[in-house]
Amino acid sequence: MRAPGFALATLLLLAAACGPAAGPAREEAIVVYNAGSLARPIRAALDTFAAREGVRAEQESAGSLESARKLTELGKVPDLIALADAEVFPQYLMPRFVGSYVEFARNRMVLAYTDRSRFAAEVGPDTWWQVALRPGVETGRSDPNLDPNGYRTLLVWQLAERHYGVPGLAARLEAASPPRNVRPKEADLVGLLEAGELDYIWSYESMARAIGLRYVQLPRGIDLSPPDSSGRFGTASVTVRGARAGDSVTFRGAPITYAFAVPADAPHPRLAARFAAFLLSDEGKAILRREGLDAVDAPLVRGLGARAEAPGATVAPAAPPAP
């Protein structure tokens, strides 16, 4: 019997086959680009897969927007690309670089800290914003033009302003987290937090849990997690740099969804398809969950000509590409 996820991986392989023809390539290595927050879980899955296949695994971790621009601006193409925001695929990579993608995991925004953080004993779901605004408190965030965590931080601040009924709160929180505290991706902030140079950082629950950080679980109306709050989240929006210089893309608040795809020009599409199948198998999902990522039981396929062939999978059309 075929492992769960085989049909989805086959779908991705067929999408990749729609790209320009390529000569045969030896499957000596699999190259994966992934979001910084996926570095640990994807590495764990890659190590198991590569050992089983007898191939070398190469991984490049960066902010999701930076990873997407490696394809659109630099012409670099991996075998599989896994991003922290599924919307990056239709907004940046479809239809030229990706034909189909699979939504495979979820997350939520948190404010992470340590025992050494200023006012750690006072921070909580209703007080975090007051603590963040106190003089001397240093809060870090990632670059919204490179990393979904960065623009999601701005979305959370907008939602918090409405949730707590404090006019101007979003602007005040941004001023309290100045450019000197901004890094390319949220993973770059962890060392500064652990060293005591930052008191708090905006992160994902999966990362905070995997690293062992303390964190504030935000109210469900602002943490970008529950599917039934998508309408409320959509009242917030952020505009960032697009796929190419001079372009811009607007992201609206939405539940956090991770997705992966096999690019149309993947050097080793068959190997990539097998890795995709592994990620969606029971073993693959168990590895992702062990590393703190909330892998979904029923993945959602989006893209051109997508069909529901895998057990438990559902299909939905991809959002239209950015104009």
XYZ file of N, CA, C and O in Angstrom, residues 159-279:
484
model
N -4.008 44.213 15.203
C -5.118 43.498 15.829
C -5.169 43.767 17.328
O -6.258 43.863 17.919
N -4.000 43.890 17.944
C -3.950 44.179 19.379
C -4.533 45.555 19.685
O -5.210 45.746 20.703
N -4.279 46.516 18.812
C -4.818 47.862 19.013
C -6.337 47.820 19.114
O -6.937 48.487 19.979
N -6.964 47.015 18.265
C -8.425 46.898 18.294
C -8.889 46.025 19.453
O -9.897 46.311 20.097
N -8.142 44.955 19.715
C -8.542 44.025 20.773
C -8.542 44.702 22.142
O -9.477 44.504 22.939
N -7.512 45.485 22.434
C -7.394 46.121 23.741
C -8.043 47.500 23.781
O -8.153 48.108 24.856
N -8.471 48.009 22.605
C -9.120 49.314 22.563
C -8.199 50.454 22.915
O -8.605 51.394 23.610
N -6.948 50.399 22.412
C -5.952 51.426 22.717
C -5.543 52.113 21.413
O -4.709 51.587 20.662
N -6.113 53.253 21.074
C -5.762 53.936 19.827
C -4.263 54.239 19.752
O -3.654 54.663 20.731
N -3.684 54.000 18.578
C -2.270 54.287 18.366
C -1.320 53.240 18.915
O -0.094 53.415 18.844
N -1.844 52.126 19.428
C -0.974 51.116 20.046
C 0.008 50.515 19.040
O 1.182 50.308 19.355
N -0.447 50.224 17.830
C 0.434 49.613 16.835
C 1.653 50.489 16.556
O 2.791 49.997 16.499
N 1.432 51.785 16.401
C 2.544 52.707 16.129
C 3.477 52.803 17.329
O 4.707 52.885 17.169
N 2.923 52.768 18.521
C 3.756 52.839 19.727
C 4.609 51.582 19.887
O 5.781 51.657 20.266
N 4.037 50.419 19.564
C 4.800 49.179 19.645
C 5.911 49.146 18.603
O 7.015 48.647 18.863
N 5.632 49.690 17.424
C 6.669 49.745 16.394
C 7.811 50.652 16.820
O 8.990 50.340 16.610
N 7.469 51.790 17.422
C 8.507 52.706 17.898
C 9.339 52.078 19.012
O 10.538 52.377 19.155
N 8.720 51.194 19.794
C 9.424 50.541 20.900
C 10.270 49.354 20.429
O 10.998 48.764 21.238
N 10.156 49.008 19.156
C 10.985 47.945 18.568
C 11.685 48.531 17.350
O 11.338 48.227 16.201
N 12.674 49.397 17.568
C 13.281 50.194 16.493
C 14.134 49.356 15.549
O 14.402 48.168 15.796
N 14.593 49.956 14.439
C 15.371 49.225 13.433
C 16.588 48.496 13.987
O 16.980 47.460 13.441
N 17.196 49.011 15.052
C 18.377 48.323 15.594
C 18.029 46.937 16.144
O 18.921 46.097 16.331
N 16.752 46.702 16.419
C 16.313 45.412 16.956
C 15.705 44.504 15.888
O 15.092 43.490 16.206
N 15.862 44.862 14.619
C 15.296 44.092 13.511
C 16.390 43.231 12.888
O 17.505 43.695 12.641
N 16.055 41.960 12.633
C 16.987 41.035 11.992
C 16.295 40.386 10.790
O 15.067 40.416 10.685
N 17.055 39.780 9.853
C 16.447 39.213 8.641
C 15.363 38.179 8.901
O 14.372 38.120 8.178
N 15.530 37.323 9.900
C 14.518 36.313 10.215
C 14.472 36.110 11.726
O 15.430 36.428 12.446
N 13.351 35.545 12.201
C 13.166 35.450 13.641
C 14.195 34.545 14.300
O 14.569 34.758 15.460
N 14.707 33.556 13.565
C 15.724 32.673 14.138
C 16.982 33.446 14.519
O 17.706 33.044 15.448
N 17.256 34.558 13.823
C 18.438 35.366 14.125
C 18.315 36.105 15.452
O 19.312 36.604 15.988
N 17.105 36.190 15.984
C 16.875 36.932 17.220
C 17.116 36.082 18.464
O 17.316 36.625 19.558
N 17.095 34.768 18.307
C 17.161 33.878 19.471
C 18.450 34.070 20.260
O 18.441 34.166 21.488
N 19.587 34.137 19.563
C 20.861 34.316 20.252
C 20.917 35.611 21.030
O 21.473 35.658 22.144
N 20.344 36.676 20.474
C 20.331 37.964 21.168
C 19.458 37.903 22.415
O 19.779 38.511 23.442
N 18.364 37.171 22.329
C 17.496 36.995 23.494
C 18.207 36.199 24.576
O 18.213 36.581 25.753
N 18.817 35.091 24.191
C 19.490 34.237 25.172
C 20.708 34.926 25.789
O 21.074 34.633 26.938
N 21.325 35.855 25.036
C 22.477 36.591 25.557
C 22.066 37.769 26.428
O 22.916 38.413 27.045
N 20.773 38.058 26.479
C 20.292 39.163 27.297
C 20.322 40.509 26.609
O 19.999 41.530 27.225
N 20.685 40.540 25.303
C 20.692 41.813 24.580
C 19.278 42.251 24.217
O 19.037 43.443 23.988
N 18.367 41.299 24.116
C 16.955 41.595 23.913
C 16.172 40.977 25.065
O 16.528 39.917 25.583
N 15.099 41.647 25.458
C 14.248 41.128 26.527
C 13.139 40.235 25.981
O 12.760 39.250 26.633
N 12.641 40.585 24.814
C 11.527 39.852 24.206
C 11.751 39.798 22.704
O 12.358 40.705 22.121
N 11.261 38.737 22.072
C 11.308 38.653 20.619
C 9.977 38.111 20.109
O 9.335 37.274 20.753
N 9.567 38.582 18.942
C 8.374 38.057 18.293
C 8.760 36.808 17.527
O 9.680 36.820 16.712
N 8.081 35.715 17.806
C 8.458 34.431 17.255
C 7.212 33.582 17.006
O 6.079 34.059 17.131
N 7.454 32.336 16.626
C 6.381 31.357 16.477
C 6.388 30.409 17.674
O 7.440 30.120 18.248
N 5.225 29.899 18.015
C 5.138 28.974 19.135
C 6.028 27.754 18.913
O 6.663 27.261 19.847
N 6.090 27.243 17.679
C 6.891 26.050 17.411
C 8.357 26.278 17.751
O 9.022 25.412 18.334
N 8.894 27.446 17.385
C 10.293 27.741 17.667
C 10.534 27.905 19.153
O 11.511 27.391 19.702
N 9.652 28.640 19.820
C 9.820 28.863 21.252
C 9.807 27.542 22.015
O 10.614 27.313 22.925
N 8.892 26.658 21.633
C 8.792 25.363 22.295
C 10.011 24.494 22.012
O 10.554 23.847 22.913
N 10.456 24.460 20.757
C 11.588 23.612 20.385
C 12.871 24.049 21.079
O 13.704 23.210 21.453
N 13.050 25.361 21.249
C 14.277 25.883 21.852
C 14.187 25.899 23.381
O 15.189 25.935 24.077
N 12.971 25.846 23.905
C 12.788 25.875 25.350
C 12.664 27.269 25.927
O 12.980 27.494 27.107
N 12.179 28.219 25.115
C 11.986 29.580 25.595
C 10.641 29.702 26.306
O 9.698 28.973 26.018
N 10.551 30.635 27.219
C 9.263 30.992 27.777
C 8.550 31.879 26.761
O 9.190 32.569 25.954
N 7.243 31.891 26.790
C 6.541 32.741 25.831
C 5.139 33.068 26.325
O 4.546 32.333 27.115
N 4.649 34.199 25.836
C 3.288 34.636 26.125
C 2.377 34.074 25.049
O 2.600 34.303 23.854
N 1.359 33.332 25.459
C 0.341 32.882 24.513
C -0.690 33.992 24.390
O -1.424 34.275 25.328
N -0.730 34.606 23.230
C -1.576 35.776 23.012
C -3.046 35.386 22.942
O -3.382 34.226 22.677
N -3.947 36.333 23.153
C -5.377 36.060 22.967
C -5.641 35.523 21.562
O -5.005 35.938 20.582
N -6.584 34.609 21.439
C -6.837 33.949 20.161
C -7.298 34.925 19.077
O -7.171 34.634 17.891
N -7.795 36.054 19.460
C -8.239 37.013 18.466
C -7.119 37.768 17.775
O -7.353 38.494 16.802
N -5.867 37.598 18.254
C -4.759 38.345 17.654
C -3.546 37.493 17.309
O -2.598 38.004 16.715
N -3.534 36.204 17.664
C -2.321 35.404 17.479
C -2.217 34.741 16.114
O -1.289 33.989 15.854
N -3.151 34.991 15.218
C -3.143 34.475 13.845
C -3.177 32.941 13.792
O -2.591 32.334 12.912
N -3.905 32.327 14.717
C -3.943 30.868 14.699
C -5.299 30.246 14.401
O -5.374 29.365 13.549
N -6.394 30.614 15.073
C -7.620 29.817 14.894
C -8.274 30.053 13.543
O -8.506 31.188 13.146
N -8.586 28.998 12.810
C -9.207 29.169 11.487
C -10.504 29.958 11.516
O -10.821 30.660 10.568
N -11.259 29.874 12.605
C -12.549 30.548 12.637
C -12.430 32.052 12.863
O -13.420 32.756 12.919
N -11.202 32.555 13.010
C -11.006 33.991 13.208
C -10.442 34.672 11.969
O -10.019 35.813 12.027
N -10.409 33.951 10.824
C -9.775 34.501 9.636
C -10.412 35.808 9.189
O -9.733 36.710 8.706
N -11.743 35.933 9.350
C -12.402 37.169 8.959
C -11.941 38.337 9.790
O -11.690 39.432 9.280
N -11.812 38.127 11.087
C -11.345 39.180 11.982
C -9.897 39.536 11.672
O -9.509 40.701 11.659
N -9.067 38.538 11.440
C -7.668 38.795 11.120
C -7.538 39.649 9.864
O -6.631 40.466 9.738
N -8.440 39.443 8.903
C -8.349 40.126 7.622
C -8.543 41.618 7.687
O -8.329 42.308 6.682
N -8.931 42.153 8.844
C -9.064 43.606 8.978
C -7.706 44.290 9.074
O -7.617 45.509 8.972
N -6.638 43.509 9.284
C -5.286 44.063 9.359
C -4.549 43.758 8.056
O -4.763 42.711 7.441
N -3.683 44.662 7.632
C -2.934 44.447 6.391
C -1.587 45.148 6.459
O -1.415 46.168 7.155
N -0.619 44.594 5.704
C 0.734 45.148 5.641
C 1.221 45.043 4.201
O 1.044 44.000 3.557
N 1.845 46.083 3.682
C 2.410 46.078 2.337
C 3.928 45.973 2.424
O 4.571 46.734 3.157
N 4.498 45.013 1.683
C 5.936 44.782 1.697
C 6.455 44.726 0.274
O 5.688 44.754 -0.693
N 7.757 44.607 0.158
C 8.390 44.531 -1.161
C 7.971 43.254 -1.872
O 7.841 42.195 -1.264
N 7.741 43.342 -3.185
C 7.279 42.209 -3.964
C 8.388 41.296 -4.435
O 9.512 41.327 -3.922
N 8.078 40.487 -5.446
C 9.020 39.480 -5.930
C 10.242 40.111 -6.587
O 11.320 39.534 -6.585
N 10.071 41.300 -7.134
C 11.181 41.988 -7.770
C 11.244 43.421 -7.286
O 10.250 43.971 -6.823
N 12.411 44.020 -7.398
C 12.602 45.399 -6.968
C 11.585 46.301 -7.652
O 11.365 46.207 -8.863
N 10.958 47.163 -6.876
C 9.957 48.071 -7.409
C 8.541 47.564 -7.275
O 7.592 48.341 -7.401
N 8.376 46.260 -7.044
C 7.041 45.688 -6.851
C 6.673 45.711 -5.374
O 7.547 45.767 -4.496
N 5.388 45.643 -5.091
C 4.933 45.551 -3.710
C 3.791 44.543 -3.630
O 3.090 44.295 -4.619
N 3.630 43.950 -2.461
C 2.581 42.963 -2.203
C 1.944 43.300 -0.861
O 2.638 43.636 0.095
N 0.620 43.205 -0.810
C -0.094 43.434 0.447
C -0.557 42.099 1.016
O -1.216 41.315 0.338
N -0.177 41.852 2.265
C -0.625 40.662 2.979
C -1.657 41.065 4.019
O -1.443 42.003 4.787
N -2.774 40.364 4.021
C -3.805 40.589 5.017
C -3.683 39.536 6.112
O -3.154 38.444 5.905
N -4.167 39.869 7.297
C -4.129 38.924 8.389
C -4.879 37.645 8.040
O -5.951 37.695 7.443
N -4.320 36.507 8.411
C -4.920 35.203 8.140
C -4.278 34.188 9.066
O -3.158 34.392 9.548
N -4.962 33.075 9.341
C -4.344 32.030 10.149
C -3.025 31.568 9.535
O -2.920 31.421 8.319
N -2.033 31.340 10.368
C -0.702 30.971 9.894
C -0.716 29.560 9.309
O -1.083 28.599 9.980
N -0.292 29.471 8.047
C -0.254 28.194 7.340
C 1.078 28.047 6.621
O 1.494 28.944 5.889
N 1.748 26.911 6.826
C 3.002 26.598 6.153
C 2.715 25.747 4.916
O 1.783 24.943 4.904
N 3.545 25.900 3.888
C 3.339 25.140 2.659
C 4.673 24.815 2.001
O 5.678 25.496 2.237
N 4.670 23.772 1.176
C 5.862 23.441 0.399
C 5.459 23.128 -1.040
O 4.299 22.850 -1.334
N 6.462 23.171 -1.920
C 6.230 22.856 -3.329
C 7.513 22.354 -3.962
O 8.619 22.625 -3.483
N 7.364 21.619 -5.051
C 8.475 21.236 -5.919
C 8.465 22.220 -7.092
O 7.511 22.242 -7.869
N 9.484 23.070 -7.229
C 9.492 24.046 -8.319
C 9.460 23.384 -9.696
O 9.878 22.232 -9.870
N 8.975 24.117 -10.675
C 8.867 23.593 -12.043
C 10.212 23.173 -12.608
O 10.296 22.228 -13.393
N 11.285 23.873 -12.223
C 12.613 23.566 -12.756
C 13.484 22.831 -11.744
O 14.713 22.915 -11.802
N 12.876 22.122 -10.810
C 13.645 21.397 -9.791
C 14.695 20.495 -10.443
O 14.384 19.751 -11.375
N 15.937 20.549 -9.994
C 16.983 19.727 -10.599
C 16.730 18.218 -10.486
O 17.067 17.466 -11.383
N 16.131 17.800 -9.373
C 15.879 16.373 -9.139
C 14.420 16.178 -8.726
O 14.130 15.887 -7.563
N 13.484 16.322 -9.659
C 12.069 16.296 -9.297
C 11.594 14.968 -8.716
O 10.731 14.954 -7.838
N 12.153 13.865 -9.176
C 11.700 12.580 -8.645
C 12.150 12.398 -7.193
O 11.398 11.904 -6.349
N 13.366 12.796 -6.903
C 13.855 12.746 -5.529
C 13.054 13.705 -4.651
O 12.688 13.387 -3.515
N 12.756 14.885 -5.203
C 11.953 15.860 -4.466
C 10.563 15.314 -4.174
O 10.013 15.526 -3.078
N 9.977 14.598 -5.144
C 8.653 14.023 -4.945
C 8.676 12.982 -3.832
O 7.739 12.888 -3.030
N 9.763 12.216 -3.764
C 9.855 11.220 -2.696
C 10.001 11.891 -1.336
O 9.455 11.412 -0.336
N 10.732 12.998 -1.285
C 10.860 13.716 -0.015
C 9.519 14.346 0.379
O 9.139 14.348 1.551
N 8.785 14.861 -0.610
C 7.456 15.406 -0.326
C 6.557 14.318 0.254
O 5.818 14.542 1.222
N 6.610 13.127 -0.338
C 5.814 12.013 0.173
C 6.218 11.669 1.596
O 5.372 11.358 2.445
N 7.526 11.739 1.868
C 8.011 11.433 3.217
C 7.489 12.461 4.221
O 7.059 12.103 5.329
N 7.516 13.737 3.859
C 7.017 14.773 4.763
C 5.549 14.554 5.126
O 5.114 14.867 6.238
